[in-house]
Coordinates of C-alpha atoms and ligand atoms in Angstrom, one line a residue:
Chain A
X1 CA 27.4 -4.1 -34.0
X2 CA 30.7 -3.9 -32.2
X3 CA 32.2 -0.5 -31.6
X4 CA 35.8 0.3 -30.4
X5 CA 35.9 3.7 -28.8
X6 CA 39.4 5.0 -28.2
X7 CA 40.7 1.6 -27.1
X8 CA 44.3 1.4 -25.9
X9 CA 46.1 -1.6 -24.5
X10 CA 49.4 -1.3 -22.8
X11 CA 50.8 -4.5 -21.4
X12 CA 52.6 -4.6 -18.0
X13 CA 56.0 -4.6 -19.7
X14 CA 55.2 -1.2 -21.3
X15 CA 54.4 -2.5 -24.8
X16 CA 51.6 -0.5 -26.4
X17 CA 49.9 -3.3 -28.4
X18 CA 46.9 -1.2 -29.4
X19 CA 46.9 2.6 -29.5
X20 CA 43.6 4.6 -29.5
X21 CA 41.7 2.3 -31.7
X22 CA 38.3 3.4 -32.8
X23 CA 36.3 1.5 -35.3
X24 CA 32.9 -0.1 -36.0
X25 CA 32.4 -3.7 -36.9
X26 CA 29.1 -3.7 -38.8
X27 CA 26.4 -6.1 -37.9
X28 CA 26.4 -9.3 -39.9
X29 CA 29.1 -10.2 -42.4
X30 CA 32.7 -11.0 -41.9
X31 CA 35.0 -8.3 -40.7
X32 CA 38.7 -9.1 -41.0
X33 CA 41.5 -7.6 -38.9
X34 CA 44.6 -7.8 -40.9
X35 CA 48.1 -6.4 -40.5
X36 CA 51.8 -7.4 -40.0
X37 CA 52.9 -9.7 -37.1
X38 CA 52.7 -8.0 -33.7
X39 CA 50.5 -5.1 -34.8
X40 CA 47.9 -5.9 -32.2
X41 CA 45.3 -7.9 -34.1
X42 CA 45.0 -10.6 -31.5
X43 CA 45.0 -8.1 -28.6
X44 CA 42.2 -6.2 -30.3
X45 CA 40.1 -9.3 -30.9
X46 CA 40.6 -10.6 -27.4
X47 CA 39.4 -7.3 -25.9
X48 CA 36.0 -7.9 -27.4
X49 CA 35.4 -10.9 -25.1
X50 CA 37.5 -9.6 -22.3
X51 CA 40.2 -12.1 -22.6
X52 CA 42.3 -8.9 -22.5
X53 CA 41.2 -5.9 -20.6
X54 CA 41.7 -2.5 -22.3
X55 CA 43.9 0.1 -20.5
X56 CA 41.8 2.9 -21.9
X57 CA 38.6 3.3 -23.9
X58 CA 35.7 0.9 -24.2
X59 CA 34.1 -1.6 -26.5
X60 CA 30.4 -1.9 -27.0
X61 CA 28.4 -4.7 -28.4
X62 CA 24.9 -3.5 -29.5
X63 CA 25.6 -0.3 -27.5
X64 CA 26.3 -2.2 -24.3
X65 CA 29.8 -1.8 -22.7
X66 CA 31.4 -5.3 -22.5
X67 CA 33.1 -4.1 -19.3
X68 CA 29.6 -4.1 -17.6
X69 CA 29.2 -7.9 -18.1
X70 CA 30.8 -10.7 -16.2
X71 CA 33.7 -12.1 -18.3
X72 CA 32.6 -15.7 -18.2
X73 CA 29.0 -14.8 -19.0
X74 CA 30.1 -12.5 -21.8
X75 CA 32.3 -15.1 -23.3
X76 CA 29.6 -17.8 -23.3
X77 CA 27.5 -15.5 -25.5
X78 CA 30.3 -15.0 -28.1
X79 CA 31.8 -17.8 -30.2
X80 CA 35.5 -18.2 -30.0
X81 CA 37.8 -20.1 -32.5
X82 CA 41.6 -20.2 -32.2
X83 CA 44.5 -21.2 -34.4
X84 CA 45.1 -24.7 -33.0
X85 CA 41.5 -25.4 -32.3
X86 CA 42.2 -25.9 -28.6
X87 CA 40.0 -28.9 -28.3
X88 CA 39.7 -30.6 -25.0
X89 CA 41.6 -33.8 -25.6
X90 CA 39.8 -35.9 -23.0
X91 CA 36.4 -35.1 -24.5
X92 CA 34.8 -36.6 -27.6
X93 CA 34.0 -34.3 -30.5
X94 CA 30.3 -34.3 -29.3
X95 CA 31.3 -33.4 -25.7
X96 CA 33.6 -30.7 -26.9
X97 CA 30.8 -29.1 -29.0
X98 CA 28.4 -29.5 -26.1
X99 CA 30.6 -27.4 -23.9
X100 CA 29.0 -24.0 -24.2
X101 CA 25.4 -25.2 -24.3
X102 CA 26.1 -27.0 -21.0
X103 CA 27.8 -24.0 -19.5
X104 CA 24.7 -21.8 -20.2
X105 CA 22.6 -24.4 -18.5
X106 CA 20.9 -26.3 -21.3
X107 CA 19.9 -29.8 -20.3
X108 CA 21.8 -32.8 -21.6
X109 CA 19.3 -33.6 -24.4
X110 CA 19.0 -30.0 -25.7
X111 CA 22.8 -29.5 -25.6
X112 CA 23.3 -32.8 -27.4
X113 CA 20.9 -32.0 -30.2
X114 CA 22.3 -28.5 -30.6
X115 CA 25.8 -29.9 -30.7
X116 CA 24.9 -32.6 -33.3
X117 CA 23.3 -29.9 -35.4
X118 CA 26.5 -27.7 -35.3
X119 CA 28.6 -30.8 -36.0
X120 CA 26.6 -31.5 -39.2
X121 CA 26.7 -27.8 -40.2
X122 CA 30.5 -27.8 -40.3
X123 CA 30.4 -30.9 -42.5
X124 CA 31.4 -33.6 -39.9
X125 CA 29.5 -36.9 -39.6
X126 CA 27.7 -38.5 -36.6
X127 CA 30.4 -41.1 -36.6
X128 CA 33.1 -38.5 -36.2
X129 CA 31.2 -37.0 -33.3
X130 CA 32.0 -40.0 -31.2
X131 CA 35.8 -39.7 -31.8
X132 CA 38.4 -38.0 -29.7
X133 CA 40.3 -35.0 -31.1
X134 CA 43.5 -37.0 -31.4
X135 CA 41.7 -39.2 -33.9
X136 CA 41.0 -36.3 -36.3
X137 CA 43.1 -34.5 -38.9
X138 CA 44.1 -30.9 -38.3
X139 CA 41.4 -29.6 -40.7
X140 CA 38.7 -31.7 -39.0
X141 CA 39.8 -30.5 -35.6
X142 CA 39.5 -26.9 -36.8
X143 CA 35.9 -27.8 -38.0
X144 CA 35.1 -29.0 -34.5
X145 CA 36.5 -25.7 -33.1
X146 CA 34.1 -23.9 -35.4
X147 CA 31.2 -26.2 -34.4
X148 CA 32.0 -25.6 -30.7
X149 CA 31.8 -21.9 -31.3
X150 CA 28.4 -22.1 -33.1
X151 CA 26.6 -24.7 -30.9
X152 CA 24.7 -22.2 -28.8
X153 CA 23.8 -19.9 -31.7
X154 CA 25.9 -16.8 -30.8
X155 CA 25.4 -13.6 -32.7
X156 CA 29.0 -12.8 -32.7
X157 CA 31.9 -15.2 -33.4
X158 CA 35.6 -14.3 -32.9
X159 CA 38.2 -16.2 -34.9
X160 CA 42.0 -15.8 -34.4
X161 CA 43.9 -17.1 -37.4
X162 CA 41.5 -20.1 -37.6
X163 CA 43.0 -21.5 -40.8
X164 CA 46.7 -20.7 -40.6
X165 CA 47.7 -24.1 -39.2
X166 CA 46.2 -26.2 -41.9
X167 CA 47.5 -26.9 -45.4
X168 CA 46.4 -24.6 -48.3
X169 CA 43.8 -26.9 -49.8
X170 CA 42.1 -27.6 -46.5
X171 CA 42.3 -23.9 -45.8
X172 CA 40.3 -23.0 -48.9
X173 CA 37.7 -25.6 -47.9
X174 CA 37.4 -24.1 -44.4
X175 CA 37.3 -20.5 -45.7
X176 CA 34.4 -21.5 -48.0
X177 CA 32.7 -23.2 -45.1
X178 CA 32.9 -20.2 -42.8
X179 CA 31.7 -18.0 -45.6
X180 CA 28.7 -20.2 -46.2
X181 CA 28.0 -20.6 -42.5
X182 CA 28.1 -16.8 -42.0
X183 CA 25.6 -16.3 -44.8
X184 CA 23.4 -19.0 -43.6
X185 CA 23.3 -18.0 -40.0
X186 CA 23.5 -14.2 -40.5
X187 CA 26.1 -14.0 -37.7
X188 CA 28.8 -11.3 -37.2
X189 CA 32.2 -12.8 -37.6
X190 CA 35.4 -11.0 -36.6
X191 CA 38.4 -12.8 -38.0
X192 CA 42.1 -12.1 -37.5
X193 CA 44.6 -13.0 -40.1
X194 CA 48.0 -11.8 -41.3
X195 CA 47.3 -13.1 -44.8
X196 CA 46.0 -10.2 -46.9
X197 CA 44.7 -12.6 -49.6
X198 CA 42.6 -14.3 -47.0
X199 CA 41.4 -10.9 -45.7
X200 CA 40.4 -9.8 -49.2
X201 CA 38.9 -13.1 -50.2
X202 CA 36.9 -13.7 -47.1
X203 CA 36.1 -10.3 -45.6
X204 CA 33.0 -8.1 -46.3
X205 CA 35.0 -5.4 -44.5
X206 CA 38.7 -5.4 -43.9
X207 CA 40.4 -3.4 -41.1
X208 CA 44.1 -3.0 -41.9
X209 CA 46.1 -2.4 -38.7
X210 CA 49.6 -1.0 -38.6
X211 CA 52.3 -1.5 -35.9
X212 CA 51.1 -0.3 -32.5
X213 CA 47.5 -1.3 -33.2
X214 CA 46.5 1.8 -35.1
X215 CA 43.8 1.6 -37.7
X216 CA 45.2 2.3 -41.2
X217 CA 42.0 1.7 -43.1
X218 CA 38.6 0.1 -42.8
X219 CA 37.0 -0.6 -46.1
X220 CA 35.5 -3.2 -48.3
X221 CA 38.0 -5.4 -50.2
X222 CA 37.2 -3.6 -53.4
X223 CA 37.7 -0.2 -51.9
X224 CA 40.9 -1.3 -50.3
X225 CA 42.3 -2.4 -53.7
X226 CA 41.0 0.6 -55.6
X227 CA 41.9 3.3 -53.1
X228 CA 44.4 2.3 -50.4
X229 CA 44.4 5.1 -47.8
X230 CA 48.2 5.5 -47.8
X231 CA 51.5 3.9 -48.8
X232 CA 51.4 1.5 -45.9
X233 CA 48.1 0.0 -47.0
X234 CA 49.1 0.1 -50.6
X235 CA 52.3 -1.9 -49.9
X236 CA 50.6 -4.2 -47.5
X237 CA 47.9 -5.0 -50.0
X238 CA 50.7 -6.1 -52.3
X239 CA 52.1 -5.7 -55.8
X240 CA 49.5 -7.1 -58.0
X241 CA 46.6 -5.2 -56.4
X242 CA 45.7 -3.8 -59.8
X243 CA 45.1 -7.3 -61.1
X244 CA 43.4 -8.5 -57.9
X245 CA 41.1 -5.6 -58.0
X246 CA 39.5 -7.2 -61.0
X247 CA 38.0 -9.7 -58.6
X248 CA 35.9 -6.9 -57.2
X249 CA 35.1 -5.1 -60.4
X250 CA 32.0 -5.9 -62.4
X251 CA 32.3 -6.5 -66.1
X252 CA 29.9 -4.6 -68.4
X253 CA 30.1 -6.8 -71.4
X254 CA 28.0 -8.1 -74.3
X255 CA 29.1 -11.6 -75.1
X256 CA 29.4 -12.2 -78.9
X257 CA 27.3 -15.0 -80.3
X258 CA 29.4 -18.2 -80.8
X259 CA 28.9 -20.8 -83.4
X260 CA 28.3 -24.2 -81.7
X261 CA 28.1 -27.8 -82.7
X262 CA 26.5 -30.8 -81.0
X263 CA 28.2 -34.1 -80.5
X264 CA 27.7 -36.3 -83.6
X265 CA 26.9 -33.4 -85.9
X266 CA 29.3 -32.6 -88.7
X267 CA 32.0 -30.0 -88.0
X268 CA 30.9 -26.8 -89.7
X269 CA 33.2 -25.5 -92.4
X270 CA 35.5 -22.6 -91.7
X271 CA 38.7 -22.1 -89.7
X272 CA 39.9 -22.2 -86.1
X273 CA 37.9 -23.4 -83.1
X274 CA 34.3 -24.3 -82.7
X275 CA 32.5 -24.8 -79.4
X276 CA 30.8 -28.2 -78.8
X277 CA 27.7 -28.2 -76.6
X278 CA 25.4 -30.9 -75.1
X279 CA 21.7 -31.5 -75.5
X280 CA 20.8 -28.7 -73.2
X281 CA 23.2 -26.2 -74.6
X282 CA 25.8 -26.8 -71.9
X283 CA 29.4 -26.3 -73.0
X284 CA 31.4 -29.5 -73.5
X285 CA 34.7 -28.4 -75.1
X286 CA 36.4 -26.9 -78.1
X287 CA 36.9 -28.7 -81.4
X288 CA 39.9 -27.8 -83.6
X289 CA 38.8 -27.6 -87.3
X290 CA 42.5 -28.2 -88.4
X291 CA 42.4 -31.7 -87.1
X292 CA 38.8 -32.6 -87.1
X293 CA 36.2 -33.2 -89.8
X294 CA 33.0 -35.1 -90.2
X295 CA 30.9 -35.9 -87.1
X296 CA 32.3 -34.6 -83.8
X297 CA 33.3 -37.4 -81.4
X298 CA 33.9 -37.0 -77.7
X299 CA 37.7 -37.8 -78.1
X300 CA 38.1 -34.8 -80.3
X301 CA 37.1 -32.3 -77.6
X302 CA 39.8 -30.1 -76.2
X303 CA 39.5 -29.1 -72.6
X304 CA 37.2 -26.2 -71.8
X305 CA 38.7 -23.0 -70.3
X306 CA 37.1 -21.7 -67.1
X307 CA 33.5 -20.5 -67.5
X308 CA 32.2 -17.1 -66.7
X309 CA 28.7 -16.7 -65.4
X310 CA 26.7 -13.6 -66.2
X311 CA 27.3 -11.2 -63.3
X312 CA 30.8 -12.5 -62.5
X313 CA 33.7 -10.2 -61.8
X314 CA 36.0 -8.9 -64.6
X315 CA 38.7 -11.3 -63.2
X316 CA 36.5 -14.3 -64.0
X317 CA 35.8 -13.1 -67.5
X318 CA 39.4 -12.4 -68.2
X319 CA 40.4 -15.8 -66.9
X320 CA 37.8 -17.4 -69.0
X321 CA 39.1 -15.7 -72.1
X322 CA 42.8 -16.4 -71.3
X323 CA 42.2 -20.1 -70.4
X324 CA 40.2 -21.1 -73.5
X325 CA 42.3 -22.6 -76.3
X326 CA 40.3 -20.3 -78.7
X327 CA 41.1 -17.3 -76.4
X328 CA 37.3 -16.8 -76.4
X329 CA 35.9 -17.0 -72.9
X330 CA 32.6 -19.0 -72.7
X331 CA 29.8 -17.1 -70.9
X332 CA 27.0 -19.2 -69.5
X333 CA 23.7 -18.4 -67.9
X334 CA 21.9 -21.2 -66.0
X335 CA 24.4 -23.6 -67.4
X336 CA 23.8 -22.8 -71.1
X337 CA 26.2 -21.0 -73.4
X338 CA 25.0 -17.5 -74.3
X339 CA 28.2 -16.4 -76.1
X340 CA 31.9 -15.7 -75.7
X341 CA 34.1 -12.7 -74.8
X342 CA 37.7 -11.9 -75.8
X343 CA 40.3 -10.6 -73.4
X344 CA 40.3 -7.4 -75.5
X345 CA 36.6 -6.9 -74.8
X346 CA 37.2 -7.3 -71.0
X347 CA 40.1 -4.9 -71.1
X348 CA 38.1 -2.4 -73.1
X349 CA 35.3 -2.6 -70.6
X350 CA 37.8 -1.9 -67.8
X351 CA 39.0 1.2 -69.7
X352 CA 35.5 2.5 -69.8
X353 CA 34.9 2.2 -66.1
Chain B
X1 CA 69.4 -71.2 0.4
X2 CA 67.0 -71.0 -2.6
X3 CA 65.3 -74.2 -1.6
X4 CA 65.1 -73.1 2.0
X5 CA 63.4 -69.9 0.9
X6 CA 61.1 -71.9 -1.3
X7 CA 60.3 -74.2 1.6
X8 CA 59.5 -71.3 3.8
X9 CA 57.4 -69.5 1.2
X10 CA 55.4 -72.7 0.5
X11 CA 54.8 -73.7 4.1
X12 CA 51.1 -72.9 4.9
X13 CA 52.1 -72.0 8.4
X14 CA 54.2 -69.1 7.1
X15 CA 51.1 -67.5 5.6
X16 CA 48.4 -68.0 8.2
X17 CA 48.0 -67.0 11.8
X18 CA 48.5 -63.7 13.6
X19 CA 52.2 -63.3 12.5
X20 CA 51.6 -64.8 9.0
X21 CA 52.3 -63.2 5.7
X22 CA 48.6 -62.5 5.1
X23 CA 48.2 -60.7 8.4
X24 CA 51.4 -58.8 8.0
X25 CA 50.5 -57.8 4.4
X26 CA 47.2 -56.4 5.6
X27 CA 49.1 -54.2 8.2
X28 CA 51.7 -53.3 5.6
X29 CA 49.0 -52.3 3.1
X30 CA 47.0 -50.4 5.7
X31 CA 49.9 -48.2 6.7
X32 CA 50.9 -47.7 3.0
X33 CA 47.4 -46.7 1.9
X34 CA 47.0 -44.3 4.8
X35 CA 50.4 -42.7 4.0
X36 CA 49.6 -42.4 0.3
X37 CA 46.2 -40.9 1.1
X38 CA 47.7 -38.3 3.4
X39 CA 50.5 -37.5 0.9
X40 CA 47.9 -37.0 -1.8
X41 CA 45.8 -34.9 0.5
X42 CA 48.7 -32.5 0.8
X43 CA 50.5 -32.8 -2.5
X44 CA 47.6 -32.9 -5.0
X45 CA 45.9 -29.6 -4.1
X46 CA 49.3 -27.9 -3.9
X47 CA 50.3 -29.4 -7.2
X48 CA 47.0 -28.3 -8.8
X49 CA 47.5 -24.8 -7.5
X50 CA 51.0 -24.6 -8.8
X51 CA 50.0 -26.1 -12.2
X52 CA 47.0 -23.9 -12.6
X53 CA 48.4 -20.6 -11.6
X54 CA 52.0 -21.2 -12.6
X55 CA 53.0 -19.7 -9.2
X56 CA 55.2 -21.3 -6.7
X57 CA 56.9 -23.7 -9.1
X58 CA 60.2 -23.1 -7.3
X59 CA 58.6 -24.3 -4.1
X60 CA 57.5 -27.5 -5.7
X61 CA 61.0 -28.1 -7.1
X62 CA 62.9 -27.2 -4.0
X63 CA 60.6 -28.8 -1.5
X64 CA 60.5 -32.0 -3.5
X65 CA 64.3 -32.0 -3.8
X66 CA 64.7 -31.4 -0.1
X67 CA 62.2 -34.1 0.8
X68 CA 64.1 -36.6 -1.3
X69 CA 67.3 -35.8 0.6
X70 CA 65.8 -36.5 4.0
X71 CA 67.1 -39.9 5.4
X72 CA 64.1 -42.0 6.2
X73 CA 65.6 -43.7 9.1
X74 CA 66.7 -40.5 10.7
X75 CA 63.3 -39.0 10.5
X76 CA 61.8 -42.2 11.9
X77 CA 64.0 -42.1 15.0
X78 CA 63.6 -38.4 15.6
X79 CA 59.8 -38.6 15.1
X80 CA 59.6 -41.6 17.4
X81 CA 61.6 -39.9 20.1
X82 CA 59.4 -36.8 19.9
X83 CA 56.0 -38.5 19.6
X84 CA 56.5 -41.5 21.9
X85 CA 56.0 -39.6 25.2
X86 CA 53.1 -37.7 23.8
X87 CA 51.0 -40.5 22.4
X88 CA 49.9 -43.9 23.6
X89 CA 49.3 -47.3 22.2
X90 CA 50.1 -48.4 18.7
X91 CA 49.6 -44.9 17.4
X92 CA 52.8 -43.7 19.1
X93 CA 54.7 -46.1 16.9
X94 CA 52.6 -46.0 13.7
X95 CA 52.5 -42.3 13.4
X96 CA 56.2 -41.8 13.0
X97 CA 56.3 -44.5 10.3
X98 CA 53.4 -42.9 8.5
X99 CA 55.1 -39.5 8.7
X100 CA 58.3 -40.9 7.1
X101 CA 56.2 -42.5 4.3
X102 CA 54.3 -39.3 3.7
X103 CA 57.5 -37.3 3.4
X104 CA 58.7 -39.9 0.9
X105 CA 55.5 -39.8 -1.2
X106 CA 55.0 -36.1 -1.4
X107 CA 57.7 -35.3 -4.0
X108 CA 56.5 -37.8 -6.7
X109 CA 52.8 -36.9 -6.2
X110 CA 53.5 -33.2 -6.2
X111 CA 55.6 -33.2 -9.3
X112 CA 53.3 -35.6 -11.1
X113 CA 50.4 -33.3 -10.4
X114 CA 51.9 -30.0 -11.2
X115 CA 53.7 -31.3 -14.3
X116 CA 50.4 -32.9 -15.4
X117 CA 48.5 -29.6 -15.2
X118 CA 51.3 -27.6 -16.6
X119 CA 51.5 -29.9 -19.6
X120 CA 47.9 -29.3 -20.6
X121 CA 47.8 -27.8 -24.1
X122 CA 47.9 -24.0 -23.7
X123 CA 45.4 -23.8 -26.6
X124 CA 42.9 -26.0 -24.8
X125 CA 43.3 -23.8 -21.7
X126 CA 42.9 -20.6 -23.7
X127 CA 39.8 -22.1 -25.4
X128 CA 38.3 -23.1 -22.1
X129 CA 38.6 -19.6 -20.8
X130 CA 37.5 -18.2 -24.2
X131 CA 34.2 -20.2 -24.3
X132 CA 33.4 -18.9 -20.8
X133 CA 34.6 -21.4 -18.2
X134 CA 35.3 -20.0 -14.8
X135 CA 38.7 -20.7 -13.3
X136 CA 37.4 -23.6 -11.2
X137 CA 35.6 -25.0 -14.3
X138 CA 38.9 -24.8 -16.2
X139 CA 40.6 -26.6 -13.4
X140 CA 38.1 -29.4 -12.9
X141 CA 36.7 -29.8 -16.4
X142 CA 39.9 -29.4 -18.4
X143 CA 43.1 -29.4 -16.5
X144 CA 42.5 -32.2 -14.0
X145 CA 41.0 -34.7 -16.5
X146 CA 43.8 -33.9 -19.0
X147 CA 46.5 -34.1 -16.2
X148 CA 45.1 -37.4 -14.9
X149 CA 47.7 -39.7 -16.5
X150 CA 50.6 -37.9 -15.0
X151 CA 48.9 -37.4 -11.6
X152 CA 48.2 -41.2 -11.5
X153 CA 51.8 -42.0 -12.5
X154 CA 53.0 -39.9 -9.6
X155 CA 50.7 -41.7 -7.3
X156 CA 51.9 -45.1 -8.6
X157 CA 55.5 -44.4 -8.2
X158 CA 54.9 -42.9 -4.7
X159 CA 53.0 -46.1 -3.8
X160 CA 55.9 -48.3 -5.0
X161 CA 58.3 -46.4 -2.8
X162 CA 56.0 -46.4 0.2
X163 CA 55.5 -50.2 0.0
X164 CA 59.2 -50.8 -0.2
X165 CA 60.0 -48.4 2.6
X166 CA 57.1 -49.4 4.9
X167 CA 59.3 -52.3 5.9
X168 CA 61.0 -49.9 8.4
X169 CA 57.8 -50.1 10.5
X170 CA 59.3 -53.3 11.9
X171 CA 62.3 -51.4 13.3
X172 CA 60.0 -49.6 15.8
X173 CA 58.3 -52.7 16.6
X174 CA 55.1 -52.7 14.7
X175 CA 54.0 -55.2 12.1
X176 CA 54.1 -55.3 8.4
X177 CA 56.2 -57.3 6.0
X178 CA 59.4 -55.7 7.4
X179 CA 59.1 -58.1 10.3
X180 CA 60.6 -60.9 8.2
X181 CA 63.6 -58.8 7.4
X182 CA 64.2 -57.7 10.9
X183 CA 63.4 -61.0 12.6
X184 CA 65.1 -63.0 10.0
X185 CA 68.2 -61.1 10.5
X186 CA 68.0 -61.3 14.3
X187 CA 67.6 -65.1 14.2
X188 CA 70.0 -65.5 11.3
X189 CA 67.2 -67.2 9.2
X190 CA 68.3 -65.8 5.9
X191 CA 65.6 -67.7 4.0
X192 CA 63.0 -65.7 6.0
X193 CA 64.7 -62.5 5.0
X194 CA 64.8 -63.5 1.4
X195 CA 61.3 -64.7 1.4
X196 CA 60.1 -61.5 3.1
X197 CA 61.8 -59.4 0.4
X198 CA 60.2 -61.4 -2.3
X199 CA 56.8 -61.0 -0.7
X200 CA 57.3 -57.2 -0.4
X201 CA 58.2 -57.0 -4.1
X202 CA 55.2 -59.1 -5.0
X203 CA 52.9 -57.0 -3.0
X204 CA 54.3 -53.8 -4.7
X205 CA 53.8 -55.3 -8.1
X206 CA 50.3 -56.4 -7.2
X207 CA 49.3 -53.0 -5.9
X208 CA 50.8 -51.3 -9.0
X209 CA 48.8 -53.7 -11.2
X210 CA 45.6 -52.7 -9.4
X211 CA 46.5 -49.0 -9.7
X212 CA 47.2 -49.5 -13.4
X213 CA 43.8 -51.0 -13.8
X214 CA 42.2 -48.0 -12.1
X215 CA 44.2 -45.7 -14.3
X216 CA 42.8 -47.5 -17.4
X217 CA 39.3 -47.0 -16.2
X218 CA 39.5 -43.3 -15.1
X219 CA 41.7 -41.9 -17.8
X220 CA 39.9 -40.7 -20.9
X221 CA 40.4 -42.8 -24.0
X222 CA 41.1 -39.6 -25.8
X223 CA 44.3 -39.1 -23.9
X224 CA 45.4 -42.7 -24.5
X225 CA 44.8 -42.2 -28.2
X226 CA 46.8 -38.9 -28.1
X227 CA 49.8 -40.8 -26.8
X228 CA 49.5 -43.6 -29.3
X229 CA 48.9 -41.4 -32.3
Ligands
ATP1 N1 50.6 -10.9 -22.7 C1 51.4 -10.0 -23.3 N2 52.3 -9.4 -22.5 C2 53.1 -8.5 -23.0 N3 53.1 -8.1 -24.3 C3 52.3 -8.7 -25.2 C4 51.4 -9.7 -24.7 N4 50.6 -10.1 -25.7 C5 51.0 -9.5 -26.8 N5 52.0 -8.6 -26.5 C6 52.7 -7.7 -27.4 O1 51.8 -6.8 -28.0 C7 52.0 -6.6 -29.3 C8 50.8 -7.1 -30.1 O2 50.6 -8.4 -30.0 P1 49.4 -9.2 -30.7 O3 49.5 -10.6 -30.2 O4 48.1 -8.5 -30.4 O5 49.8 -9.1 -32.2 P2 49.2 -9.8 -33.5 O6 48.9 -8.7 -34.4 O7 48.1 -10.7 -33.2 O8 50.5 -10.6 -34.0 P3 50.6 -12.0 -34.8 O9 50.2 -11.8 -36.2 O10 52.1 -12.3 -34.7 O11 49.8 -13.0 -34.1 C9 53.3 -7.4 -29.7 O12 54.3 -6.6 -29.6 C10 53.4 -8.4 -28.6 O13 54.7 -8.7 -28.3
MG2 MG1 47.9 -12.9 -33.3

């Protein structure tokens, strides 16, 4: 657990970047610092590993004041990932990732195997481990940056806008990767971003900071969307927060039974859409009874909408209903169709909660 | 004239013996290497300090500029006048020459070094500090290796200037390839002067080639890739 106690940072030029910040970063999970540009996110983050020294107040990791530890020693025990990766250009990927293990005195062999393990964890190959940073794409470089931070198994990893320099698709990949790694390793990640969507999508806890490094609200993403503490948070969270909140709201629904047909069977009589399923009951697509008759062929299948899994959020259910050509969202459990829901049902369930 | 020069250059007698090109080249190189080493001894640490701390950049720029403006011949005469009574033997003549060459070599080595360190990606430096390197580890494990291409370029251009200018050693009566220029002029043997100039240029090229080879070996492939890509 990381605790800020009345932390203030005034830079030499008189700018108060962080003003009397007190907050607790819970152990485990991802805590995101988010806020407008210049509000003191980076400064707050860098005070944790003493890259910046607070003017007042103190920061404790597991109840130990970081000021009591030698900066270099402290930093070696905390993972550090920055925006442009900051890889050492003259070192191979492997040597980059071996940096911290070597600094803390592990021998060559142990450092090497720890580094290879970290490189695989972030989804890079042994072949890429022998390359130099200049031979990698931006997204790959960022993965190496993450691997370098993880190689010595730190409990805490700090990340400052780790995904903001890569294109949106790669960013989504990397976000999922960090999410997965955090869960797998049980580490505590403190991540800085100015992107509220990233904060809400990735954080278990989100600290919204306002200008001058003051804490506006620290909450789970769901709470933040449901009950923003004040106008600043509400406007920062954005216009469609009502809709996005659905992503953090459970859906209490009873899917209605849906008539299904297997490939090769005759289309049942009736009107409208019928759902085609495979041998194991897995959904394949929708068949339009206006245009089809006789045995169902694969070429008659219309594309599926998105699928909702039992236990998914209201947003997923609503999307399933709206994206299906029949406007009935397919609900699956363990890959098998158990029924469908309409948008009306989802909305009704929201009215009840 | 050209054929006379050719004759002189291809005459085995020109090359061998105490006053031959080979012997003079050795002297020339010895003085040059000593001068480069001394210049590097002074300029590299100062350049690393300036590049690493960002302090004293004005010093590097001004001193380098001032050094460039110093007339080599003037320094040579003054230094010889001052040192001659205080030293004895060849050293009394060699030291002023080396001093001139060091002054000449300091600016390129200094600016190559500090520019090289300064040009290191700020993100890499920040990351180095952030993962827990000490200041000296940052310098030796990140800044110096990453700055190496520019440091070596500085040394190479310094060496080219040294070799060309080391010919002035002959003015104060010591050896080196400058002998052919001075003696050739004195005896109006212009083919000797021309031949000497060619040999100086060839020596400079050869040394540069050797240094380029060293550069290829010691500079990380990662930095070469970075340039290409
Ligand atoms: N080294 C410094 N010296 C002086 N002022 C600084 C320094 N670093 C940051 N500041 C100032 O402190 C304030 C907070 O900066 P900080 O970098 O922490 O903001 P941030 O929230 O990370 O912003 P961004 O989203 O733009 O990265 C800004 O006003 C900035 O100009
Ligand atoms: Mg920042």
